Amino acid sequence: MSNLKVKRTYSISDLAREFDVTTRTIRFYEEAAMLSPERNGQTRIYSDQDRVKLKLILRGKRLGFSLAESRELIEMYDPSSDNAHQINALQEKIKQRREALEQQLADIEIMQKELDSAEARCQEALANLGH
């Protein structure tokens, strides 16, 4: 038996189907230099590394990270290290994102109270008009 590992490749439609995104989305990440498929004529051939990068990009997007933040984290990856630097950076970004969400939540709660107050004033004004 041979120890040669066959490299798995993916078409753009394979990845689009697997991650439930459009091929246009994948091409966007390619244009942003986040993915770099090989080409066979007009056909894009994605590697396992491209697949993992796409998975990380989409995870970052779900977490609310910008494309630049995702790129920064992905570029930190070094298979020859323990990636503590990358993990620490990710933890810091998660902390920052959580703080931003907590502030947004507080802002929403204030806005809801202001809307409740405005609505109550409208109802009171209508009641005073006899409606």
PDB file of C-alpha atoms in Angstrom:
ATOM      1  CA  MET A   1       0.000   0.000   0.000  1.00  0.00           C
ATOM      2  CA  SER A   2       1.085   3.514  -0.749  1.00  0.00           C
ATOM      3  CA  ASN A   3       1.213   6.339   1.779  1.00  0.00           C
ATOM      4  CA  LEU A   4       0.224   8.880  -0.865  1.00  0.00           C
ATOM      5  CA  LYS A   5      -2.756  10.901   0.215  1.00  0.00           C
ATOM      6  CA  VAL A   6      -5.093  11.843  -2.582  1.00  0.00           C
ATOM      7  CA  LYS A   7      -5.826  15.553  -2.477  1.00  0.00           C
ATOM      8  CA  ARG A   8      -9.543  16.177  -2.363  1.00  0.00           C
ATOM      9  CA  THR A   9     -10.804  18.902  -4.640  1.00  0.00           C
ATOM     10  CA  TYR A  10     -14.137  20.668  -4.913  1.00  0.00           C
ATOM     11  CA  SER A  11     -16.001  22.510  -7.615  1.00  0.00           C
ATOM     12  CA  ILE A  12     -17.601  25.866  -6.922  1.00  0.00           C
ATOM     13  CA  SER A  13     -21.021  24.183  -6.974  1.00  0.00           C
ATOM     14  CA  ASP A  14     -19.818  21.536  -4.477  1.00  0.00           C
ATOM     15  CA  LEU A  15     -18.849  24.258  -2.001  1.00  0.00           C
ATOM     16  CA  ALA A  16     -21.952  26.342  -2.678  1.00  0.00           C
ATOM     17  CA  ARG A  17     -24.140  23.314  -1.952  1.00  0.00           C
ATOM     18  CA  GLU A  18     -22.177  22.246   1.149  1.00  0.00           C
ATOM     19  CA  PHE A  19     -22.238  25.697   2.763  1.00  0.00           C
ATOM     20  CA  ASP A  20     -25.617  26.810   1.395  1.00  0.00           C
ATOM     21  CA  VAL A  21     -24.244  29.916  -0.304  1.00  0.00           C
ATOM     22  CA  THR A  22     -24.385  31.093  -3.892  1.00  0.00           C
ATOM     23  CA  THR A  23     -21.549  30.612  -6.342  1.00  0.00           C
ATOM     24  CA  ARG A  24     -21.527  34.407  -6.581  1.00  0.00           C
ATOM     25  CA  THR A  25     -20.690  34.577  -2.852  1.00  0.00           C
ATOM     26  CA  ILE A  26     -17.755  32.226  -3.365  1.00  0.00           C
ATOM     27  CA  ARG A  27     -16.528  34.258  -6.353  1.00  0.00           C
ATOM     28  CA  PHE A  28     -16.767  37.399  -4.174  1.00  0.00           C
ATOM     29  CA  TYR A  29     -14.404  35.829  -1.617  1.00  0.00           C
ATOM     30  CA  GLU A  30     -12.105  34.814  -4.451  1.00  0.00           C
ATOM     31  CA  GLU A  31     -12.085  38.401  -5.801  1.00  0.00           C
ATOM     32  CA  ALA A  32     -11.294  39.590  -2.261  1.00  0.00           C
ATOM     33  CA  ALA A  33      -8.232  37.276  -2.369  1.00  0.00           C
ATOM     34  CA  MET A  34      -9.595  35.143   0.455  1.00  0.00           C
ATOM     35  CA  LEU A  35      -9.752  32.016  -1.712  1.00  0.00           C
ATOM     36  CA  SER A  36      -7.352  31.013  -4.447  1.00  0.00           C
ATOM     37  CA  PRO A  37      -8.610  28.059  -6.460  1.00  0.00           C
ATOM     38  CA  GLU A  38      -6.566  26.496  -9.198  1.00  0.00           C
ATOM     39  CA  ARG A  39      -7.980  26.691 -12.684  1.00  0.00           C
ATOM     40  CA  ASN A  40      -8.513  24.147 -15.386  1.00  0.00           C
ATOM     41  CA  GLY A  41      -9.548  26.383 -18.257  1.00  0.00           C
ATOM     42  CA  GLN A  42     -12.586  28.277 -16.945  1.00  0.00           C
ATOM     43  CA  THR A  43     -13.242  25.723 -14.206  1.00  0.00           C
ATOM     44  CA  ARG A  44     -12.291  26.611 -10.640  1.00  0.00           C
ATOM     45  CA  ILE A  45     -10.783  23.777  -8.623  1.00  0.00           C
ATOM     46  CA  TYR A  46     -10.886  24.357  -4.858  1.00  0.00           C
ATOM     47  CA  SER A  47      -8.587  22.564  -2.419  1.00  0.00           C
ATOM     48  CA  ASP A  48      -9.265  21.351   1.115  1.00  0.00           C
ATOM     49  CA  GLN A  49      -7.480  24.507   2.292  1.00  0.00           C
ATOM     50  CA  ASP A  50      -9.905  26.677   0.275  1.00  0.00           C
ATOM     51  CA  ARG A  51     -12.810  24.721   1.777  1.00  0.00           C
ATOM     52  CA  VAL A  52     -11.552  25.316   5.333  1.00  0.00           C
ATOM     53  CA  LYS A  53     -10.986  29.018   4.593  1.00  0.00           C
ATOM     54  CA  LEU A  54     -14.537  29.345   3.245  1.00  0.00           C
ATOM     55  CA  LYS A  55     -15.867  27.621   6.355  1.00  0.00           C
ATOM     56  CA  LEU A  56     -13.926  30.076   8.567  1.00  0.00           C
ATOM     57  CA  ILE A  57     -15.026  33.101   6.515  1.00  0.00           C
ATOM     58  CA  LEU A  58     -18.677  32.089   6.838  1.00  0.00           C
ATOM     59  CA  ARG A  59     -18.295  31.375  10.566  1.00  0.00           C
ATOM     60  CA  GLY A  60     -16.704  34.802  11.021  1.00  0.00           C
ATOM     61  CA  LYS A  61     -19.586  36.380   9.128  1.00  0.00           C
ATOM     62  CA  ARG A  62     -22.126  34.655  11.401  1.00  0.00           C
ATOM     63  CA  LEU A  63     -20.216  36.002  14.415  1.00  0.00           C
ATOM     64  CA  GLY A  64     -20.405  39.503  12.965  1.00  0.00           C
ATOM     65  CA  PHE A  65     -16.752  39.842  11.993  1.00  0.00           C
ATOM     66  CA  SER A  66     -15.836  42.004   9.035  1.00  0.00           C
ATOM     67  CA  LEU A  67     -14.116  40.439   6.049  1.00  0.00           C
ATOM     68  CA  ALA A  68     -10.904  42.209   7.090  1.00  0.00           C
ATOM     69  CA  GLU A  69     -11.138  40.710  10.590  1.00  0.00           C
ATOM     70  CA  SER A  70     -11.707  37.231   9.169  1.00  0.00           C
ATOM     71  CA  ARG A  71      -8.787  37.679   6.770  1.00  0.00           C
ATOM     72  CA  GLU A  72      -6.524  38.772   9.637  1.00  0.00           C
ATOM     73  CA  LEU A  73      -7.438  35.699  11.705  1.00  0.00           C
ATOM     74  CA  ILE A  74      -7.086  33.280   8.794  1.00  0.00           C
ATOM     75  CA  GLU A  75      -3.697  34.712   7.829  1.00  0.00           C
ATOM     76  CA  MET A  76      -2.435  34.112  11.382  1.00  0.00           C
ATOM     77  CA  TYR A  77      -2.906  30.362  10.984  1.00  0.00           C
ATOM     78  CA  ASP A  78       0.387  28.501  10.986  1.00  0.00           C
ATOM     79  CA  PRO A  79       0.215  24.701  10.846  1.00  0.00           C
ATOM     80  CA  SER A  80       3.753  24.487  12.262  1.00  0.00           C
ATOM     81  CA  SER A  81       2.839  26.282  15.520  1.00  0.00           C
ATOM     82  CA  ASP A  82       0.335  25.860  18.333  1.00  0.00           C
ATOM     83  CA  ASN A  83      -1.564  28.905  16.986  1.00  0.00           C
ATOM     84  CA  ALA A  84      -1.833  30.483  20.441  1.00  0.00           C
ATOM     85  CA  HIS A  85      -1.409  33.915  18.806  1.00  0.00           C
ATOM     86  CA  GLN A  86      -4.360  33.234  16.490  1.00  0.00           C
ATOM     87  CA  ILE A  87      -6.512  31.866  19.318  1.00  0.00           C
ATOM     88  CA  ASN A  88      -5.735  34.870  21.544  1.00  0.00           C
ATOM     89  CA  ALA A  89      -6.605  37.251  18.690  1.00  0.00           C
ATOM     90  CA  LEU A  90      -9.881  35.383  18.109  1.00  0.00           C
ATOM     91  CA  GLN A  91     -10.724  35.613  21.813  1.00  0.00           C
ATOM     92  CA  GLU A  92     -10.097  39.368  21.743  1.00  0.00           C
ATOM     93  CA  LYS A  93     -12.318  39.791  18.666  1.00  0.00           C
ATOM     94  CA  ILE A  94     -15.048  37.733  20.351  1.00  0.00           C
ATOM     95  CA  LYS A  95     -14.779  39.949  23.459  1.00  0.00           C
ATOM     96  CA  GLN A  96     -15.017  43.109  21.327  1.00  0.00           C
ATOM     97  CA  ARG A  97     -17.984  41.721  19.368  1.00  0.00           C
ATOM     98  CA  ARG A  98     -19.772  40.733  22.594  1.00  0.00           C
ATOM     99  CA  GLU A  99     -19.229  44.241  24.034  1.00  0.00           C
ATOM    100  CA  ALA A 100     -20.605  45.818  20.852  1.00  0.00           C
ATOM    101  CA  LEU A 101     -23.675  43.558  20.970  1.00  0.00           C
ATOM    102  CA  GLU A 102     -24.260  44.367  24.646  1.00  0.00           C
ATOM    103  CA  GLN A 103     -24.148  48.087  23.807  1.00  0.00           C
ATOM    104  CA  GLN A 104     -26.563  47.578  20.907  1.00  0.00           C
ATOM    105  CA  LEU A 105     -28.902  45.655  23.210  1.00  0.00           C
ATOM    106  CA  ALA A 106     -28.811  48.473  25.776  1.00  0.00           C
ATOM    107  CA  ASP A 107     -29.502  50.999  22.995  1.00  0.00           C
ATOM    108  CA  ILE A 108     -32.463  48.922  21.792  1.00  0.00           C
ATOM    109  CA  GLU A 109     -33.900  48.725  25.318  1.00  0.00           C
ATOM    110  CA  ILE A 110     -33.671  52.527  25.658  1.00  0.00           C
ATOM    111  CA  MET A 111     -35.342  52.981  22.269  1.00  0.00           C
ATOM    112  CA  GLN A 112     -38.151  50.581  23.245  1.00  0.00           C
ATOM    113  CA  LYS A 113     -38.804  52.591  26.414  1.00  0.00           C
ATOM    114  CA  GLU A 114     -38.870  55.814  24.396  1.00  0.00           C
ATOM    115  CA  LEU A 115     -41.319  54.247  21.936  1.00  0.00           C
ATOM    116  CA  ASP A 116     -43.510  53.034  24.841  1.00  0.00           C
ATOM    117  CA  SER A 117     -43.489  56.542  26.278  1.00  0.00           C
ATOM    118  CA  ALA A 118     -44.341  58.181  22.945  1.00  0.00           C
ATOM    119  CA  GLU A 119     -47.122  55.658  22.358  1.00  0.00           C
ATOM    120  CA  ALA A 120     -48.570  56.317  25.829  1.00  0.00           C
ATOM    121  CA  ARG A 121     -48.553  60.067  25.156  1.00  0.00           C
ATOM    122  CA  CYS A 122     -50.369  59.494  21.849  1.00  0.00           C
ATOM    123  CA  GLN A 123     -53.003  57.321  23.549  1.00  0.00           C
ATOM    124  CA  GLU A 124     -53.453  59.934  26.280  1.00  0.00           C
ATOM    125  CA  ALA A 125     -53.801  62.714  23.700  1.00  0.00           C
ATOM    126  CA  LEU A 126     -56.434  60.705  21.810  1.00  0.00           C
ATOM    127  CA  ALA A 127     -58.307  59.985  25.035  1.00  0.00           C
ATOM    128  CA  ASN A 128     -58.330  63.695  25.854  1.00  0.00           C
ATOM    129  CA  LEU A 129     -59.809  64.405  22.410  1.00  0.00           C
ATOM    130  CA  GLY A 130     -62.623  62.005  23.186  1.00  0.00           C
ATOM    131  CA  HIS A 131     -61.629  59.337  20.659  1.00  0.00           C
TER     132      HIS A 131
END
